[in-house]
XYZ file of C-alpha atoms in Angstrom:
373
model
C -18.623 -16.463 10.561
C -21.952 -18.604 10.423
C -20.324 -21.648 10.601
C -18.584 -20.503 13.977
C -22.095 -19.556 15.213
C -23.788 -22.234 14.135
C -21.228 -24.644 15.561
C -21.283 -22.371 19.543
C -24.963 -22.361 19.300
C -25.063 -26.810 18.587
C -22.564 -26.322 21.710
C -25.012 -24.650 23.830
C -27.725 -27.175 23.262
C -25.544 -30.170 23.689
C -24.073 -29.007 26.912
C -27.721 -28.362 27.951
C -28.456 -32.160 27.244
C -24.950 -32.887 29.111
C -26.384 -31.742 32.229
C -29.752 -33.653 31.943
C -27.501 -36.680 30.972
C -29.438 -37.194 27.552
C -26.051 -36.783 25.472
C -25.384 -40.083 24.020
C -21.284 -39.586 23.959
C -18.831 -37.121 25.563
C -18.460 -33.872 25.132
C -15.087 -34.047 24.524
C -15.499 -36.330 22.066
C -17.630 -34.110 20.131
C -15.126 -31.416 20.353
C -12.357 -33.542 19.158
C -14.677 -34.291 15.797
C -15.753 -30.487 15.323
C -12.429 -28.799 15.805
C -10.299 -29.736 12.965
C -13.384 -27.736 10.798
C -11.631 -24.392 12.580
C -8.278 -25.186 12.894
C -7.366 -27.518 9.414
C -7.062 -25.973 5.967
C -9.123 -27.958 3.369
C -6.666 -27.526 0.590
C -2.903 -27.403 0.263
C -0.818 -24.371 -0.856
C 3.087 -24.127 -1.925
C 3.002 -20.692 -0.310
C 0.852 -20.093 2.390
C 1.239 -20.612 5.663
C -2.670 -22.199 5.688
C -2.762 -23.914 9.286
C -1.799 -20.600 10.421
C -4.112 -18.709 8.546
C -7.427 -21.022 9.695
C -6.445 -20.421 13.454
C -6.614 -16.466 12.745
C -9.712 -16.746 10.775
C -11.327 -18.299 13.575
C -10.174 -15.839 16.259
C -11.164 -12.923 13.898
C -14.410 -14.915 13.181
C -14.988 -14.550 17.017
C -13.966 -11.114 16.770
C -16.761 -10.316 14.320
C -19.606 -12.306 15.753
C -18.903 -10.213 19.316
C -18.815 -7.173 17.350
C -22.086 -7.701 16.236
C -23.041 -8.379 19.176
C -24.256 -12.270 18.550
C -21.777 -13.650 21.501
C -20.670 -12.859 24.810
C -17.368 -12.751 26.045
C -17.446 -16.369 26.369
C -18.858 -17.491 23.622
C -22.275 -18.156 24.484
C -24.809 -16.400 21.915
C -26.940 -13.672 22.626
C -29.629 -11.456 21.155
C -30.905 -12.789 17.455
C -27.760 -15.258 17.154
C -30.449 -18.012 16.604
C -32.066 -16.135 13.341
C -28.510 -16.082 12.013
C -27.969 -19.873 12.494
C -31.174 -20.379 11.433
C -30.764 -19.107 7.662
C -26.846 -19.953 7.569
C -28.013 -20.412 3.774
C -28.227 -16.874 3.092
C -24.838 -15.728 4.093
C -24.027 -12.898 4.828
C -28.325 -12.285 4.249
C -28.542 -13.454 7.677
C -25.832 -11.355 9.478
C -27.498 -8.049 7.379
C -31.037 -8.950 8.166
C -30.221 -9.702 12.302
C -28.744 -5.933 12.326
C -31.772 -4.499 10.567
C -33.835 -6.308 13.025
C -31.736 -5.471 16.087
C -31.354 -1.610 15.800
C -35.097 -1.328 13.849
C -34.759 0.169 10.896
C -36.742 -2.803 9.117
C -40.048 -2.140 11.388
C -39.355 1.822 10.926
C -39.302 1.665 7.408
C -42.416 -1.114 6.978
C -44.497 1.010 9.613
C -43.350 4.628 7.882
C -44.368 2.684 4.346
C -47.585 1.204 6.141
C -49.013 4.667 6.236
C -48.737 5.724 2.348
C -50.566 2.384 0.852
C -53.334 2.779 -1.384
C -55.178 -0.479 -2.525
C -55.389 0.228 -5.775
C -51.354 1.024 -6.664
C -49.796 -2.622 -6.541
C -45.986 -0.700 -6.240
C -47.319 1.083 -2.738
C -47.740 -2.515 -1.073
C -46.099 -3.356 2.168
C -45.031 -6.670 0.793
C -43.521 -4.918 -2.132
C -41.844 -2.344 -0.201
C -40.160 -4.877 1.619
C -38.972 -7.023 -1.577
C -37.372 -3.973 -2.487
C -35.174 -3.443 0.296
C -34.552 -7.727 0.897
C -34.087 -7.868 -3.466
C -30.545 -5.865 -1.919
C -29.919 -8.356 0.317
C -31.335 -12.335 -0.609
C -29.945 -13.739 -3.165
C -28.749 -10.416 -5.000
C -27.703 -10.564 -8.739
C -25.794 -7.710 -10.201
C -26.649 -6.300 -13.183
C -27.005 -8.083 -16.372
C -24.373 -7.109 -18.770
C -26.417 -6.991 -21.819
C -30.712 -7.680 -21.919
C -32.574 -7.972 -24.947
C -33.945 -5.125 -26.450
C -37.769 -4.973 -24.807
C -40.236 -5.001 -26.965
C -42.818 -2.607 -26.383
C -45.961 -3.812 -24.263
C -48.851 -2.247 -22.459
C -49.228 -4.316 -19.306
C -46.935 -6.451 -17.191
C -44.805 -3.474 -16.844
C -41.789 -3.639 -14.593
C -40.435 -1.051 -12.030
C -39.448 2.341 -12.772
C -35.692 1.813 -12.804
C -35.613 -1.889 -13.680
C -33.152 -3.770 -14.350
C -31.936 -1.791 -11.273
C -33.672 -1.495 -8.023
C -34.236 1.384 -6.468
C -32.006 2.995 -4.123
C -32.029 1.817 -0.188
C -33.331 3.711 2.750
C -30.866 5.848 3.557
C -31.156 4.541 7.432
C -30.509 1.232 5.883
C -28.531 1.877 3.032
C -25.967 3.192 5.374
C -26.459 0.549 8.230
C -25.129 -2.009 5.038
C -22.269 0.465 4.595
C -21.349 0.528 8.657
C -21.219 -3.337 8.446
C -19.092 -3.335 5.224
C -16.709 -0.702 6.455
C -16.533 -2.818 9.903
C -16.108 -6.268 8.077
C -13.323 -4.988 5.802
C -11.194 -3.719 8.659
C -11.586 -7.192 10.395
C -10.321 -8.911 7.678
C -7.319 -6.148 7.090
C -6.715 -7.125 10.645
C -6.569 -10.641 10.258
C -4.697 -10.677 7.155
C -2.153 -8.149 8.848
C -1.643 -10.946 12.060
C -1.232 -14.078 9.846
C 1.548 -11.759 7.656
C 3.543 -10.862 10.539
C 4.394 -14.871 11.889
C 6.923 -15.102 8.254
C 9.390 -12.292 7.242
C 9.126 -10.404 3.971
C 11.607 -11.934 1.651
C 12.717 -15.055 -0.625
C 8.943 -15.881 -2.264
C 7.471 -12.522 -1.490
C 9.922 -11.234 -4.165
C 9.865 -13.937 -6.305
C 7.538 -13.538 -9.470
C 5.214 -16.711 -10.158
C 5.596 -17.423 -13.284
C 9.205 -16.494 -14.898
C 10.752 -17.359 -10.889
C 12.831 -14.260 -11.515
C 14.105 -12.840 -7.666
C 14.523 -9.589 -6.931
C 16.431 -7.766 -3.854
C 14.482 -6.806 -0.976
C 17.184 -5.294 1.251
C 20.508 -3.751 0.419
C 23.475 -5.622 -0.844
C 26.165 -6.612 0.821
C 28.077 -3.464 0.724
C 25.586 -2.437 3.541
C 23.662 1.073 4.114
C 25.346 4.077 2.078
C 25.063 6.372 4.678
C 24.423 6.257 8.202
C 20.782 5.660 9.057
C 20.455 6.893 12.399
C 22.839 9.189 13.804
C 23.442 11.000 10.271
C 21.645 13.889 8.859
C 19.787 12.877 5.684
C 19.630 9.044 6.933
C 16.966 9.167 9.213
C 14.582 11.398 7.121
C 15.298 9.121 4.042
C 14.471 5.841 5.974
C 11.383 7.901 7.951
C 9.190 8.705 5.207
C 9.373 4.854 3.798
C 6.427 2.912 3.005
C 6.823 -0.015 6.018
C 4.484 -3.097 5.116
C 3.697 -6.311 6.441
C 0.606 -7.229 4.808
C 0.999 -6.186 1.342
C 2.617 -7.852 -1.475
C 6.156 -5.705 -2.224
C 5.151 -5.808 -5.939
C 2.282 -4.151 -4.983
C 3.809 -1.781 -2.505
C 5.815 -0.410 -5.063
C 2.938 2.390 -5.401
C 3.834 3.963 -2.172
C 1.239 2.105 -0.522
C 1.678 0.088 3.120
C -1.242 -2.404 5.047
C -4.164 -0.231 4.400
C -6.356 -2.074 1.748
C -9.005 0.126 0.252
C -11.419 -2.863 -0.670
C -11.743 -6.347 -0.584
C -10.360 -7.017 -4.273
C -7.306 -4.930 -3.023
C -6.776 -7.102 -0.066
C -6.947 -10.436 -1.809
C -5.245 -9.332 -4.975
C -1.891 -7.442 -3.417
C -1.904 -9.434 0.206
C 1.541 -11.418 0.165
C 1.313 -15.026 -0.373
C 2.010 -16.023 3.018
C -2.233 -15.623 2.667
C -4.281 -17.598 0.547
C -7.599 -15.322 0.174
C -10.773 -16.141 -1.721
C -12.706 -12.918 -2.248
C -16.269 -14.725 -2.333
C -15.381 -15.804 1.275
C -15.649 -12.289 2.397
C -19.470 -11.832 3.290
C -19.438 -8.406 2.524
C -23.355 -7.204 0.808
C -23.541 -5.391 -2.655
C -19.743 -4.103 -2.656
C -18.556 -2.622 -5.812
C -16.183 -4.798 -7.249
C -13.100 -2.738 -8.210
C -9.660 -1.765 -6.336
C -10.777 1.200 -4.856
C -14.142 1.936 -2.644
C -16.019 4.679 -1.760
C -17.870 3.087 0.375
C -20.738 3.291 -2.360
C -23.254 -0.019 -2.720
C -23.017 -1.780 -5.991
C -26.202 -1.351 -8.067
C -28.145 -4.455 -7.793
C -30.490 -6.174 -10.385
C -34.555 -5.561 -9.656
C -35.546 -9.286 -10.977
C -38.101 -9.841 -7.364
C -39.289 -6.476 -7.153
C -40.296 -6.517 -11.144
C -41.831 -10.002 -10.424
C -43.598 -8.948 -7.260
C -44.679 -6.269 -9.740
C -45.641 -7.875 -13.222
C -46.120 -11.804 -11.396
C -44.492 -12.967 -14.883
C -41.517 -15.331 -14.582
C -40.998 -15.420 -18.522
C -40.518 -11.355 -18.710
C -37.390 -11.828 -16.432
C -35.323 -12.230 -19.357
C -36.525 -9.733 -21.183
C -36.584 -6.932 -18.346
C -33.757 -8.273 -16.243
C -31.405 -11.331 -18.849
C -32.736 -14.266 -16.091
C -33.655 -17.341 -18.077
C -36.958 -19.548 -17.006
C -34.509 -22.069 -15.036
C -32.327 -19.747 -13.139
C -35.404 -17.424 -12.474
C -38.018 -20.456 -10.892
C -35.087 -21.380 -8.685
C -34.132 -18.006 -7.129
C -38.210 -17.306 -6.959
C -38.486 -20.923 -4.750
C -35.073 -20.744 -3.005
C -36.791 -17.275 -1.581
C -39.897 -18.435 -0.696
C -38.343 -21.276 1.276
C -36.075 -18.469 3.072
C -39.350 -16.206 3.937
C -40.915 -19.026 5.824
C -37.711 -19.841 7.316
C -37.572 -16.207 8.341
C -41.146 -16.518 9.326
C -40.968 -19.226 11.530
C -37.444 -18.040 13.507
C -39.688 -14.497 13.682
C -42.887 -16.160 15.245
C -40.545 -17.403 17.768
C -39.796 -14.113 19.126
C -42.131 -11.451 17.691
C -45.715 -10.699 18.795
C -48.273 -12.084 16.523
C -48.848 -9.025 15.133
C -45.638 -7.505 14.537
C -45.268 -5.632 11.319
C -42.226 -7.429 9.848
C -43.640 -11.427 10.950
C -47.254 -10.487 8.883
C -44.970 -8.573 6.072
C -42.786 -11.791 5.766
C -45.638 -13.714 6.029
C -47.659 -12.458 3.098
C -44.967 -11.942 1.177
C -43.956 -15.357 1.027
C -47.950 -16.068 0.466
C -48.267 -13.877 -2.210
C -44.877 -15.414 -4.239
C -46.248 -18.585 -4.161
C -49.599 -17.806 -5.535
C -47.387 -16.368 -8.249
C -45.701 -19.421 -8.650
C -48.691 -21.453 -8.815
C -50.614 -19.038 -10.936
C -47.578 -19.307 -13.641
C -47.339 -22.888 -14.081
C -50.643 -23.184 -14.839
């Protein structure tokens, strides 16, 4: 979806120089170069119908961005559509952190947290309150599956629950939930209205690797009873499963177009669909078949170095190795001064969340600094 809004908000600005004749070539032109990104597949498939599929993921796309109220009804953007473009990086970061900021849970929670700081605790901190709730959000890690045994020390202690963080808000833990829940049923949606333009039949019943067929309507001896004026026909053929969506194979269970998760959907959709699960921008959703709606538990590595200011205890507390852990530390602080500056566009100069960002970002790269030396 940040690729669409990225691509209506370049629109805006070039139609903008249109009118004040500083565009150096047609509009149309540029159209004609952009479009193919949202209507041509970049692969090939034996089985899906993927030209299809790319014009419904860009309608849905639309769908999504005006449900989240970043476009109008004509595609123009709106409301914090330029903070989203702005850190396209941090997909689906972006989308998560322009709803926090647009219903104001994030200022809520700093200011609630700004009154129960005491100087001389480091974990009651403003700037570590709010790594705690972004660690959920930017550049998440799950948790490790197996971390050294720690050895016991007596300073450059970690948080509490590490390597987990701590839970979310509940405000904001179940904002995250709302937009999972309402990014899940846009996707069921779209998968549903690229299934119905091919019948069920021939490949959808074919298995991949032995090419063994199997039946998907009766023979041709016909129905063995009469289906709609008789007596049991109508109640046998009413209580069937119907299915458009859903692999048959999978349907087999007794279940129809209703996908309980993301892994569901792109693991039992039929192959008229060619779905990539880590194209799904949903944030911290468990990973198996079924969902609660639950958030997956996420690893603590910034709050612990926010904490500790100790890159090389990462792998001990949270299985991050020196390389992997100066990256994600840098890659952050180059996304809190993006942040920062898209904020000091907006926000007054002394709103709560543009100083929060602000001295967070200071204070991780005077931990950066004071490590390598």
């Amino acid at each position: 979806p940040t690729i669409l809004l990225r691509a209506l908000h370049e629109w805006e600005t070039m139609r903008q120089l249109e009118e004040e004749k500083a565009l150096g070539r047609p509009s149309s032109e540029v159209a004609r170069c952009v479009a193919p990104v949202f209507t041509l597949p970049f692969f090939e498939s034996k089985t899906a119908e993927l030209v299809t599929q790319v014009a419904y993921q860009s309608r849905f796309s639309l769908e999504f961005l005006y449900q989240e109220g970043l476009i109008k009804r004509d595609g123009t953007t709106r409301n914090l559509a330029n903070i989203c473009a702005h850190l396209f990086e941090a997909e689906p970061a972006n989308l998560i952190l322009g709803r926090l900021l647009s219903s104001g849970l994030l200022h809520e929670y700093l200011n609630a947290e700004a009154t129960k700081t005491v100087k001389g605790d480091r974990r009651s901190h403003l700037t570590v309150k709010l790594a705690s709730v972004l660690g959920w959000i930017f550049f998440r890690l799950r948790l490790p599956r197996n971390v050294p045994k720690r050895p016991p020390r007596k300073k450059f202690l970690p948080s509490e629950g590490c390597p987990k963080l701590p839970p979310l808000p509940p405000r904001i833990r179940k904002e995250i939930q709302e937009y999972n829940k309402q990014l899940i049923e846009i996707y069921q949606q779209f998968a549903y209205s690229v299934a119905v333009t091919r019948k069920v039949g021939g490949i959808d019943v074919t298995l991949p690797t032995s090419q063994k067929s199997f039946r998907y309507k009766l023979d041709e001896r016909g129905e063995p009873f009469d289906g709609k004026d008789g007596a049991f026909g109508p109640e046998f053929f009413g209580q069937m499963v119907k299915y458009k969506a859903r692999s048959p194979f999978s349907a087999l269970g007794g279940v129809g177009d209703h996908f309980r998760s993301p892994v569901d959907l792109c693991k039992n959709c039929r192959n008229v669909l060619h779905l990539d699960l880590n194209a799904i921008p949903t944030v911290a959703n468990p990973p198996g078949l079924a969902n609660d709606g639950d958030l997956e538990a996420t690893n603590s590595w910034l709050l612990d170095y926010m904490i500790h200011g100790q890159r090389r205890y990462l792998w001990e507390d949270n299985g991050i190795n020196a390389t992997k852990a100066y990256k994600l530390i840098d890659d952050f602080i180059q996304m809190l001064k993006k942040a920062h500056k898209a904020f000091k566009a907006l926000a007054p100069e002394k709103d709560i969340v543009l100083t929060t960002f602000d001295a967070l970002a200071k204070e991780l790269e005077q931990l950066q600094r004071k490590t390598q030396k």
